[in-house]
PDB file of N, CA and C in Angstrom:
ATOM      1  N   GLU A   1     127.013  13.502 -72.884  1.00 81.00           N
ATOM      2  CA  GLU A   1     127.447  12.727 -74.026  1.00 81.00           C
ATOM      3  C   GLU A   1     126.968  13.423 -75.289  1.00 81.00           C
ATOM      4  N   VAL A   2     127.829  13.498 -76.278  1.00 85.00           N
ATOM      5  CA  VAL A   2     127.503  14.105 -77.566  1.00 85.00           C
ATOM      6  C   VAL A   2     127.614  13.042 -78.644  1.00 85.00           C
ATOM      7  N   VAL A   3     126.611  13.002 -79.512  1.00 88.00           N
ATOM      8  CA  VAL A   3     126.615  12.090 -80.658  1.00 88.00           C
ATOM      9  C   VAL A   3     126.651  12.956 -81.906  1.00 88.00           C
ATOM     10  N   TYR A   4     127.739  12.853 -82.667  1.00 88.00           N
ATOM     11  CA  TYR A   4     127.878  13.633 -83.902  1.00 88.00           C
ATOM     12  C   TYR A   4     127.612  12.717 -85.079  1.00 88.00           C
ATOM     13  N   THR A   5     126.633  13.073 -85.910  1.00 88.00           N
ATOM     14  CA  THR A   5     126.287  12.206 -87.033  1.00 88.00           C
ATOM     15  C   THR A   5     126.881  12.664 -88.354  1.00 88.00           C
ATOM     16  N   GLY A   6     127.567  13.790 -88.357  1.00 86.00           N
ATOM     17  CA  GLY A   6     128.213  14.258 -89.577  1.00 86.00           C
ATOM     18  C   GLY A   6     127.360  15.243 -90.353  1.00 86.00           C
ATOM     19  N   PRO A   7     127.947  15.801 -91.412  1.00 87.00           N
ATOM     20  CA  PRO A   7     127.235  16.805 -92.210  1.00 87.00           C
ATOM     21  C   PRO A   7     126.232  16.167 -93.169  1.00 87.00           C
ATOM     22  N   ARG A   8     125.365  17.010 -93.683  1.00 88.00           N
ATOM     23  CA  ARG A   8     124.407  16.645 -94.735  1.00 88.00           C
ATOM     24  C   ARG A   8     123.528  15.449 -94.382  1.00 88.00           C
ATOM     25  N   GLN A   9     122.946  15.482 -93.200  1.00 92.00           N
ATOM     26  CA  GLN A   9     122.011  14.444 -92.765  1.00 92.00           C
ATOM     27  C   GLN A   9     120.595  14.840 -93.164  1.00 92.00           C
ATOM     28  N   SER A  10     119.838  13.907 -93.669  1.00 94.00           N
ATOM     29  CA  SER A  10     118.439  14.187 -93.996  1.00 94.00           C
ATOM     30  C   SER A  10     117.642  14.298 -92.696  1.00 94.00           C
ATOM     31  N   PRO A  11     116.482  14.937 -92.739  1.00 96.00           N
ATOM     32  CA  PRO A  11     115.642  14.979 -91.542  1.00 96.00           C
ATOM     33  C   PRO A  11     115.337  13.579 -91.002  1.00 96.00           C
ATOM     34  N   GLU A  12     115.105  12.635 -91.887  1.00 96.00           N
ATOM     35  CA  GLU A  12     114.823  11.273 -91.471  1.00 96.00           C
ATOM     36  C   GLU A  12     116.013  10.649 -90.749  1.00 96.00           C
ATOM     37  N   MET A  13     117.212  10.932 -91.210  1.00 96.00           N
ATOM     38  CA  MET A  13     118.421  10.410 -90.571  1.00 96.00           C
ATOM     39  C   MET A  13     118.618  11.036 -89.192  1.00 96.00           C
ATOM     40  N   VAL A  14     118.348  12.332 -89.078  1.00 96.00           N
ATOM     41  CA  VAL A  14     118.479  13.029 -87.793  1.00 96.00           C
ATOM     42  C   VAL A  14     117.532  12.415 -86.770  1.00 96.00           C
ATOM     43  N   VAL A  15     116.288  12.219 -87.160  1.00 97.00           N
ATOM     44  CA  VAL A  15     115.289  11.695 -86.229  1.00 97.00           C
ATOM     45  C   VAL A  15     115.578  10.230 -85.896  1.00 97.00           C
ATOM     46  N   ALA A  16     116.035   9.450 -86.867  1.00 96.00           N
ATOM     47  CA  ALA A  16     116.389   8.050 -86.591  1.00 96.00           C
ATOM     48  C   ALA A  16     117.522   7.982 -85.566  1.00 96.00           C
ATOM     49  N   ALA A  17     118.527   8.851 -85.708  1.00 95.00           N
ATOM     50  CA  ALA A  17     119.639   8.876 -84.746  1.00 95.00           C
ATOM     51  C   ALA A  17     119.142   9.323 -83.372  1.00 95.00           C
ATOM     52  N   ALA A  18     118.252  10.305 -83.339  1.00 95.00           N
ATOM     53  CA  ALA A  18     117.703  10.785 -82.063  1.00 95.00           C
ATOM     54  C   ALA A  18     116.947   9.671 -81.350  1.00 95.00           C
ATOM     55  N   LEU A  19     116.190   8.907 -82.102  1.00 95.00           N
ATOM     56  CA  LEU A  19     115.436   7.794 -81.531  1.00 95.00           C
ATOM     57  C   LEU A  19     116.372   6.701 -81.028  1.00 95.00           C
ATOM     58  N   GLN A  20     117.344   6.340 -81.851  1.00 95.00           N
ATOM     59  CA  GLN A  20     118.287   5.274 -81.495  1.00 95.00           C
ATOM     60  C   GLN A  20     119.140   5.642 -80.287  1.00 95.00           C
ATOM     61  N   GLU A  21     119.550   6.895 -80.202  1.00 94.00           N
ATOM     62  CA  GLU A  21     120.460   7.333 -79.139  1.00 94.00           C
ATOM     63  C   GLU A  21     119.733   7.883 -77.911  1.00 94.00           C
ATOM     64  N   ASP A  22     118.408   7.979 -77.973  1.00 93.00           N
ATOM     65  CA  ASP A  22     117.608   8.478 -76.853  1.00 93.00           C
ATOM     66  C   ASP A  22     118.105   9.855 -76.392  1.00 93.00           C
ATOM     67  N   VAL A  23     118.136  10.797 -77.320  1.00 93.00           N
ATOM     68  CA  VAL A  23     118.702  12.119 -77.035  1.00 93.00           C
ATOM     69  C   VAL A  23     117.719  13.022 -76.312  1.00 93.00           C
ATOM     70  N   ASP A  24     118.260  14.029 -75.649  1.00 91.00           N
ATOM     71  CA  ASP A  24     117.469  15.075 -75.008  1.00 91.00           C
ATOM     72  C   ASP A  24     117.460  16.347 -75.846  1.00 91.00           C
ATOM     73  N   VAL A  25     118.562  16.582 -76.575  1.00 93.00           N
ATOM     74  CA  VAL A  25     118.721  17.805 -77.356  1.00 93.00           C
ATOM     75  C   VAL A  25     119.279  17.443 -78.729  1.00 93.00           C
ATOM     76  N   ILE A  26     118.743  18.093 -79.754  1.00 95.00           N
ATOM     77  CA  ILE A  26     119.284  17.983 -81.108  1.00 95.00           C
ATOM     78  C   ILE A  26     119.806  19.360 -81.486  1.00 95.00           C
ATOM     79  N   GLY A  27     121.053  19.424 -81.909  1.00 95.00           N
ATOM     80  CA  GLY A  27     121.652  20.664 -82.395  1.00 95.00           C
ATOM     81  C   GLY A  27     121.874  20.556 -83.888  1.00 95.00           C
ATOM     82  N   LEU A  28     121.369  21.517 -84.638  1.00 95.00           N
ATOM     83  CA  LEU A  28     121.485  21.517 -86.093  1.00 95.00           C
ATOM     84  C   LEU A  28     122.234  22.763 -86.545  1.00 95.00           C
ATOM     85  N   SER A  29     123.084  22.591 -87.554  1.00 94.00           N
ATOM     86  CA  SER A  29     123.828  23.714 -88.105  1.00 94.00           C
ATOM     87  C   SER A  29     123.479  23.843 -89.585  1.00 94.00           C
ATOM     88  N   PHE A  30     123.111  25.053 -89.999  1.00 93.00           N
ATOM     89  CA  PHE A  30     122.697  25.283 -91.384  1.00 93.00           C
ATOM     90  C   PHE A  30     123.529  26.375 -92.032  1.00 93.00           C
ATOM     91  N   LEU A  31     123.978  26.082 -93.237  1.00 89.00           N
ATOM     92  CA  LEU A  31     124.673  27.066 -94.052  1.00 89.00           C
ATOM     93  C   LEU A  31     124.005  27.189 -95.418  1.00 89.00           C
ATOM     94  N   SER A  32     123.032  26.320 -95.683  1.00 83.00           N
ATOM     95  CA  SER A  32     122.479  26.179 -97.025  1.00 83.00           C
ATOM     96  C   SER A  32     121.212  26.960 -97.296  1.00 83.00           C
ATOM     97  N   GLY A  33     120.607  27.558 -96.282  1.00 86.00           N
ATOM     98  CA  GLY A  33     119.343  28.245 -96.485  1.00 86.00           C
ATOM     99  C   GLY A  33     118.139  27.325 -96.397  1.00 86.00           C
ATOM    100  N   SER A  34     118.367  26.079 -96.026  1.00 90.00           N
ATOM    101  CA  SER A  34     117.267  25.106 -95.947  1.00 90.00           C
ATOM    102  C   SER A  34     116.758  24.938 -94.519  1.00 90.00           C
ATOM    103  N   HIS A  35     117.101  25.857 -93.636  1.00 95.00           N
ATOM    104  CA  HIS A  35     116.793  25.705 -92.215  1.00 95.00           C
ATOM    105  C   HIS A  35     115.302  25.592 -91.927  1.00 95.00           C
ATOM    106  N   LYS A  36     114.469  26.385 -92.576  1.00 96.00           N
ATOM    107  CA  LYS A  36     113.031  26.321 -92.274  1.00 96.00           C
ATOM    108  C   LYS A  36     112.434  24.987 -92.714  1.00 96.00           C
ATOM    109  N   GLU A  37     112.768  24.549 -93.902  1.00 96.00           N
ATOM    110  CA  GLU A  37     112.229  23.291 -94.410  1.00 96.00           C
ATOM    111  C   GLU A  37     112.697  22.108 -93.573  1.00 96.00           C
ATOM    112  N   HIS A  38     113.995  22.085 -93.268  1.00 96.00           N
ATOM    113  CA  HIS A  38     114.535  20.982 -92.478  1.00 96.00           C
ATOM    114  C   HIS A  38     113.966  20.977 -91.057  1.00 96.00           C
ATOM    115  N   CYS A  39     113.898  22.123 -90.434  1.00 97.00           N
ATOM    116  CA  CYS A  39     113.361  22.183 -89.068  1.00 97.00           C
ATOM    117  C   CYS A  39     111.902  21.758 -89.042  1.00 97.00           C
ATOM    118  N   ARG A  40     111.122  22.231 -90.008  1.00 97.00           N
ATOM    119  CA  ARG A  40     109.702  21.850 -90.065  1.00 97.00           C
ATOM    120  C   ARG A  40     109.573  20.330 -90.167  1.00 97.00           C
ATOM    121  N   ARG A  41     110.367  19.720 -91.031  1.00 97.00           N
ATOM    122  CA  ARG A  41     110.297  18.272 -91.239  1.00 97.00           C
ATOM    123  C   ARG A  41     110.797  17.519 -90.001  1.00 97.00           C
ATOM    124  N   ILE A  42     111.915  17.941 -89.441  1.00 97.00           N
ATOM    125  CA  ILE A  42     112.477  17.270 -88.258  1.00 97.00           C
ATOM    126  C   ILE A  42     111.510  17.356 -87.086  1.00 97.00           C
ATOM    127  N   LEU A  43     110.968  18.530 -86.827  1.00 98.00           N
ATOM    128  CA  LEU A  43     110.032  18.690 -85.712  1.00 98.00           C
ATOM    129  C   LEU A  43     108.773  17.854 -85.926  1.00 98.00           C
ATOM    130  N   GLY A  44     108.295  17.785 -87.158  1.00 97.00           N
ATOM    131  CA  GLY A  44     107.134  16.946 -87.461  1.00 97.00           C
ATOM    132  C   GLY A  44     107.423  15.468 -87.248  1.00 97.00           C
ATOM    133  N   LEU A  45     108.583  15.025 -87.715  1.00 97.00           N
ATOM    134  CA  LEU A  45     108.970  13.623 -87.530  1.00 97.00           C
ATOM    135  C   LEU A  45     109.160  13.285 -86.056  1.00 97.00           C
ATOM    136  N   LEU A  46     109.737  14.213 -85.298  1.00 97.00           N
ATOM    137  CA  LEU A  46     109.909  13.984 -83.863  1.00 97.00           C
ATOM    138  C   LEU A  46     108.551  13.762 -83.194  1.00 97.00           C
ATOM    139  N   ARG A  47     107.588  14.596 -83.543  1.00 97.00           N
ATOM    140  CA  ARG A  47     106.243  14.429 -82.972  1.00 97.00           C
ATOM    141  C   ARG A  47     105.637  13.081 -83.393  1.00 97.00           C
ATOM    142  N   GLU A  48     105.782  12.724 -84.669  1.00 97.00           N
ATOM    143  CA  GLU A  48     105.253  11.446 -85.168  1.00 97.00           C
ATOM    144  C   GLU A  48     105.835  10.252 -84.423  1.00 97.00           C
ATOM    145  N   LYS A  49     107.111  10.347 -84.058  1.00 95.00           N
ATOM    146  CA  LYS A  49     107.808   9.243 -83.391  1.00 95.00           C
ATOM    147  C   LYS A  49     107.672   9.296 -81.876  1.00 95.00           C
ATOM    148  N   GLY A  50     106.873  10.221 -81.366  1.00 95.00           N
ATOM    149  CA  GLY A  50     106.701  10.334 -79.917  1.00 95.00           C
ATOM    150  C   GLY A  50     107.856  11.026 -79.226  1.00 95.00           C
ATOM    151  N   LEU A  51     108.622  11.803 -79.966  1.00 94.00           N
ATOM    152  CA  LEU A  51     109.787  12.498 -79.419  1.00 94.00           C
ATOM    153  C   LEU A  51     109.576  14.014 -79.392  1.00 94.00           C
ATOM    154  N   GLY A  52     108.340  14.423 -79.239  1.00 92.00           N
ATOM    155  CA  GLY A  52     108.028  15.843 -79.245  1.00 92.00           C
ATOM    156  C   GLY A  52     108.651  16.629 -78.113  1.00 92.00           C
ATOM    157  N   ASP A  53     109.149  15.937 -77.084  1.00 93.00           N
ATOM    158  CA  ASP A  53     109.782  16.628 -75.961  1.00 93.00           C
ATOM    159  C   ASP A  53     111.283  16.836 -76.156  1.00 93.00           C
ATOM    160  N   VAL A  54     111.843  16.360 -77.269  1.00 94.00           N
ATOM    161  CA  VAL A  54     113.267  16.568 -77.557  1.00 94.00           C
ATOM    162  C   VAL A  54     113.475  18.039 -77.909  1.00 94.00           C
ATOM    163  N   THR A  55     114.437  18.672 -77.273  1.00 95.00           N
ATOM    164  CA  THR A  55     114.767  20.073 -77.518  1.00 95.00           C
ATOM    165  C   THR A  55     115.569  20.187 -78.805  1.00 95.00           C
ATOM    166  N   VAL A  56     115.189  21.140 -79.658  1.00 96.00           N
ATOM    167  CA  VAL A  56     115.898  21.371 -80.916  1.00 96.00           C
ATOM    168  C   VAL A  56     116.469  22.780 -80.898  1.00 96.00           C
ATOM    169  N   ILE A  57     117.785  22.867 -81.152  1.00 96.00           N
ATOM    170  CA  ILE A  57     118.455  24.162 -81.274  1.00 96.00           C
ATOM    171  C   ILE A  57     119.117  24.213 -82.641  1.00 96.00           C
ATOM    172  N   VAL A  58     119.256  25.410 -83.182  1.00 97.00           N
ATOM    173  CA  VAL A  58     119.876  25.558 -84.494  1.00 97.00           C
ATOM    174  C   VAL A  58     120.889  26.686 -84.484  1.00 97.00           C
ATOM    175  N   GLY A  59     121.801  26.596 -85.418  1.00 95.00           N
ATOM    176  CA  GLY A  59     122.800  27.634 -85.589  1.00 95.00           C
ATOM    177  C   GLY A  59     123.224  27.705 -87.036  1.00 95.00           C
ATOM    178  N   GLY A  60     124.035  28.702 -87.327  1.00 94.00           N
ATOM    179  CA  GLY A  60     124.537  28.866 -88.686  1.00 94.00           C
ATOM    180  C   GLY A  60     124.055  30.162 -89.290  1.00 94.00           C
ATOM    181  N   ILE A  61     123.894  30.135 -90.594  1.00 93.00           N
ATOM    182  CA  ILE A  61     123.464  31.317 -91.331  1.00 93.00           C
ATOM    183  C   ILE A  61     121.935  31.337 -91.329  1.00 93.00           C
ATOM    184  N   ILE A  62     121.378  31.968 -90.312  1.00 94.00           N
ATOM    185  CA  ILE A  62     119.925  32.042 -90.132  1.00 94.00           C
ATOM    186  C   ILE A  62     119.537  33.525 -90.172  1.00 94.00           C
ATOM    187  N   PRO A  63     118.798  33.951 -91.189  1.00 94.00           N
ATOM    188  CA  PRO A  63     118.379  35.357 -91.212  1.00 94.00           C
ATOM    189  C   PRO A  63     117.522  35.693 -89.992  1.00 94.00           C
ATOM    190  N   ARG A  64     117.737  36.884 -89.449  1.00 94.00           N
ATOM    191  CA  ARG A  64     117.014  37.306 -88.242  1.00 94.00           C
ATOM    192  C   ARG A  64     115.495  37.212 -88.426  1.00 94.00           C
ATOM    193  N   GLN A  65     115.023  37.524 -89.624  1.00 96.00           N
ATOM    194  CA  GLN A  65     113.582  37.511 -89.855  1.00 96.00           C
ATOM    195  C   GLN A  65     112.992  36.099 -89.823  1.00 96.00           C
ATOM    196  N   ASP A  66     113.829  35.067 -89.905  1.00 96.00           N
ATOM    197  CA  ASP A  66     113.344  33.683 -89.847  1.00 96.00           C
ATOM    198  C   ASP A  66     113.248  33.146 -88.413  1.00 96.00           C
ATOM    199  N   ILE A  67     113.878  33.821 -87.476  1.00 97.00           N
ATOM    200  CA  ILE A  67     113.927  33.310 -86.101  1.00 97.00           C
ATOM    201  C   ILE A  67     112.534  33.164 -85.475  1.00 97.00           C
ATOM    202  N   PRO A  68     111.647  34.152 -85.583  1.00 97.00           N
ATOM    203  CA  PRO A  68     110.317  33.959 -84.982  1.00 97.00           C
ATOM    204  C   PRO A  68     109.566  32.757 -85.562  1.00 97.00           C
ATOM    205  N   GLU A  69     109.693  32.535 -86.863  1.00 97.00           N
ATOM    206  CA  GLU A  69     109.030  31.383 -87.483  1.00 97.00           C
ATOM    207  C   GLU A  69     109.608  30.075 -86.958  1.00 97.00           C
ATOM    208  N   LEU A  70     110.930  29.998 -86.813  1.00 97.00           N
ATOM    209  CA  LEU A  70     111.566  28.796 -86.271  1.00 97.00           C
ATOM    210  C   LEU A  70     111.102  28.559 -84.836  1.00 97.00           C
ATOM    211  N   GLN A  71     111.031  29.613 -84.051  1.00 97.00           N
ATOM    212  CA  GLN A  71     110.580  29.473 -82.670  1.00 97.00           C
ATOM    213  C   GLN A  71     109.117  29.040 -82.609  1.00 97.00           C
ATOM    214  N   ALA A  72     108.295  29.561 -83.506  1.00 97.00           N
ATOM    215  CA  ALA A  72     106.888  29.160 -83.548  1.00 97.00           C
ATOM    216  C   ALA A  72     106.746  27.680 -83.921  1.00 97.00           C
ATOM    217  N   MET A  73     107.668  27.173 -84.712  1.00 96.00           N
ATOM    218  CA  MET A  73     107.667  25.751 -85.076  1.00 96.00           C
ATOM    219  C   MET A  73     108.004  24.865 -83.886  1.00 96.00           C
ATOM    220  N   GLY A  74     108.801  25.430 -82.945  1.00 97.00           N
ATOM    221  CA  GLY A  74     109.220  24.643 -81.795  1.00 97.00           C
ATOM    222  C   GLY A  74     110.721  24.614 -81.560  1.00 97.00           C
ATOM    223  N   VAL A  75     111.486  25.359 -82.352  1.00 97.00           N
ATOM    224  CA  VAL A  75     112.928  25.457 -82.121  1.00 97.00           C
ATOM    225  C   VAL A  75     113.139  26.254 -80.841  1.00 97.00           C
ATOM    226  N   SER A  76     113.949  25.727 -79.933  1.00 96.00           N
ATOM    227  CA  SER A  76     114.130  26.351 -78.616  1.00 96.00           C
ATOM    228  C   SER A  76     115.146  27.484 -78.589  1.00 96.00           C
ATOM    229  N   ALA A  77     116.146  27.438 -79.466  1.00 97.00           N
ATOM    230  CA  ALA A  77     117.167  28.486 -79.486  1.00 97.00           C
ATOM    231  C   ALA A  77     117.803  28.543 -80.870  1.00 97.00           C
ATOM    232  N   VAL A  78     118.190  29.768 -81.263  1.00 97.00           N
ATOM    233  CA  VAL A  78     118.845  29.991 -82.551  1.00 97.00           C
ATOM    234  C   VAL A  78     120.126  30.772 -82.292  1.00 97.00           C
ATOM    235  N   PHE A  79     121.239  30.266 -82.817  1.00 96.00           N
ATOM    236  CA  PHE A  79     122.541  30.897 -82.634  1.00 96.00           C
ATOM    237  C   PHE A  79     123.107  31.299 -83.985  1.00 96.00           C
ATOM    238  N   GLY A  80     123.513  32.545 -84.087  1.00 93.00           N
ATOM    239  CA  GLY A  80     124.082  33.038 -85.333  1.00 93.00           C
ATOM    240  C   GLY A  80     125.592  32.892 -85.373  1.00 93.00           C
ATOM    241  N   PRO A  81     126.178  33.248 -86.506  1.00 92.00           N
ATOM    242  CA  PRO A  81     127.632  33.198 -86.645  1.00 92.00           C
ATOM    243  C   PRO A  81     128.303  34.048 -85.570  1.00 92.00           C
ATOM    244  N   GLY A  82     129.390  33.546 -85.033  1.00 93.00           N
ATOM    245  CA  GLY A  82     130.143  34.287 -84.036  1.00 93.00           C
ATOM    246  C   GLY A  82     129.646  34.140 -82.613  1.00 93.00           C
ATOM    247  N   THR A  83     128.590  33.341 -82.412  1.00 95.00           N
ATOM    248  CA  THR A  83     128.094  33.133 -81.055  1.00 95.00           C
ATOM    249  C   THR A  83     129.184  32.470 -80.219  1.00 95.00           C
ATOM    250  N   ASP A  84     129.445  33.012 -79.071  1.00 96.00           N
ATOM    251  CA  ASP A  84     130.447  32.439 -78.171  1.00 96.00           C
ATOM    252  C   ASP A  84     129.985  31.052 -77.723  1.00 96.00           C
ATOM    253  N   HIS A  85     130.872  30.076 -77.801  1.00 93.00           N
ATOM    254  CA  HIS A  85     130.499  28.702 -77.434  1.00 93.00           C
ATOM    255  C   HIS A  85     130.010  28.613 -75.988  1.00 93.00           C
ATOM    256  N   ARG A  86     130.479  29.516 -75.134  1.00 96.00           N
ATOM    257  CA  ARG A  86     130.015  29.508 -73.741  1.00 96.00           C
ATOM    258  C   ARG A  86     128.531  29.866 -73.649  1.00 96.00           C
ATOM    259  N   ASP A  87     128.069  30.738 -74.541  1.00 95.00           N
ATOM    260  CA  ASP A  87     126.650  31.081 -74.563  1.00 95.00           C
ATOM    261  C   ASP A  87     125.808  29.885 -75.008  1.00 95.00           C
ATOM    262  N   ILE A  88     126.314  29.140 -75.965  1.00 94.00           N
ATOM    263  CA  ILE A  88     125.601  27.945 -76.434  1.00 94.00           C
ATOM    264  C   ILE A  88     125.540  26.908 -75.320  1.00 94.00           C
ATOM    265  N   ILE A  89     126.662  26.684 -74.660  1.00 92.00           N
ATOM    266  CA  ILE A  89     126.711  25.702 -73.566  1.00 92.00           C
ATOM    267  C   ILE A  89     125.763  26.116 -72.446  1.00 92.00           C
ATOM    268  N   ARG A  90     125.775  27.380 -72.079  1.00 94.00           N
ATOM    269  CA  ARG A  90     124.891  27.888 -71.019  1.00 94.00           C
ATOM    270  C   ARG A  90     123.428  27.655 -71.403  1.00 94.00           C
ATOM    271  N   THR A  91     123.077  27.950 -72.636  1.00 94.00           N
ATOM    272  CA  THR A  91     121.699  27.766 -73.096  1.00 94.00           C
ATOM    273  C   THR A  91     121.303  26.300 -73.073  1.00 94.00           C
ATOM    274  N   VAL A  92     122.167  25.434 -73.566  1.00 92.00           N
ATOM    275  CA  VAL A  92     121.860  23.999 -73.570  1.00 92.00           C
ATOM    276  C   VAL A  92     121.680  23.489 -72.151  1.00 92.00           C
ATOM    277  N   ARG A  93     122.519  23.920 -71.245  1.00 90.00           N
ATOM    278  CA  ARG A  93     122.372  23.506 -69.842  1.00 90.00           C
ATOM    279  C   ARG A  93     121.040  23.967 -69.267  1.00 90.00           C
ATOM    280  N   GLU A  94     120.658  25.197 -69.572  1.00 90.00           N
ATOM    281  CA  GLU A  94     119.377  25.716 -69.083  1.00 90.00           C
ATOM    282  C   GLU A  94     118.216  24.921 -69.675  1.00 90.00           C
ATOM    283  N   LEU A  95     118.276  24.646 -70.972  1.00 87.00           N
ATOM    284  CA  LEU A  95     117.215  23.876 -71.616  1.00 87.00           C
ATOM    285  C   LEU A  95     117.173  22.450 -71.104  1.00 87.00           C
ATOM    286  N   ALA A  96     118.333  21.879 -70.809  1.00 77.00           N
ATOM    287  CA  ALA A  96     118.413  20.482 -70.366  1.00 77.00           C
ATOM    288  C   ALA A  96     117.886  20.286 -68.963  1.00 77.00           C
ATOM    289  N   LYS A  97     117.757  21.361 -68.200  1.00 70.00           N
ATOM    290  CA  LYS A  97     117.224  21.226 -66.827  1.00 70.00           C
ATOM    291  C   LYS A  97     115.836  20.606 -66.843  1.00 70.00           C
ATOM    292  N   GLY A  98     115.094  20.848 -67.918  1.00 61.00           N
ATOM    293  CA  GLY A  98     113.754  20.294 -68.026  1.00 61.00           C
ATOM    294  C   GLY A  98     113.720  18.905 -68.646  1.00 61.00           C
ATOM    295  N   CYS A  99     114.882  18.399 -69.071  1.00 58.00           N
ATOM    296  CA  CYS A  99     114.947  17.090 -69.721  1.00 58.00           C
ATOM    297  C   CYS A  99     115.093  15.986 -68.692  1.00 58.00           C
ATOM    298  N   ALA A 100     114.502  14.863 -68.985  1.00 50.00           N
ATOM    299  CA  ALA A 100     114.687  13.683 -68.114  1.00 50.00           C
ATOM    300  C   ALA A 100     116.062  13.115 -68.391  1.00 50.00           C
ATOM    301  N   GLY A 101     116.634  12.454 -67.429  1.00 48.00           N
ATOM    302  CA  GLY A 101     117.899  11.790 -67.699  1.00 48.00           C
ATOM    303  C   GLY A 101     118.905  12.152 -66.788  1.00 48.00           C
TER     304      GLY A 101
END
């Protein structure tokens, strides 16, 4: 099941939807350059709400040099422009193997 909340969601809105929908994976797409700030806030809020086990993946315009920092924060996978959707699906399936549900 996929829950799409639409564009331009605040970190608080993302985490509220994750809590309400009892999600296993959160996928975020960034084009604005705010990926580090948003991921830091979302991951922090997830931990605060007891959702630290929710997998977070990101995609969009993410500079290569930012990927290690995102991974150190707790982002499980980063997908750049042009990533084949089959690669994303394969990765999500692999990550979801460790999820309850």
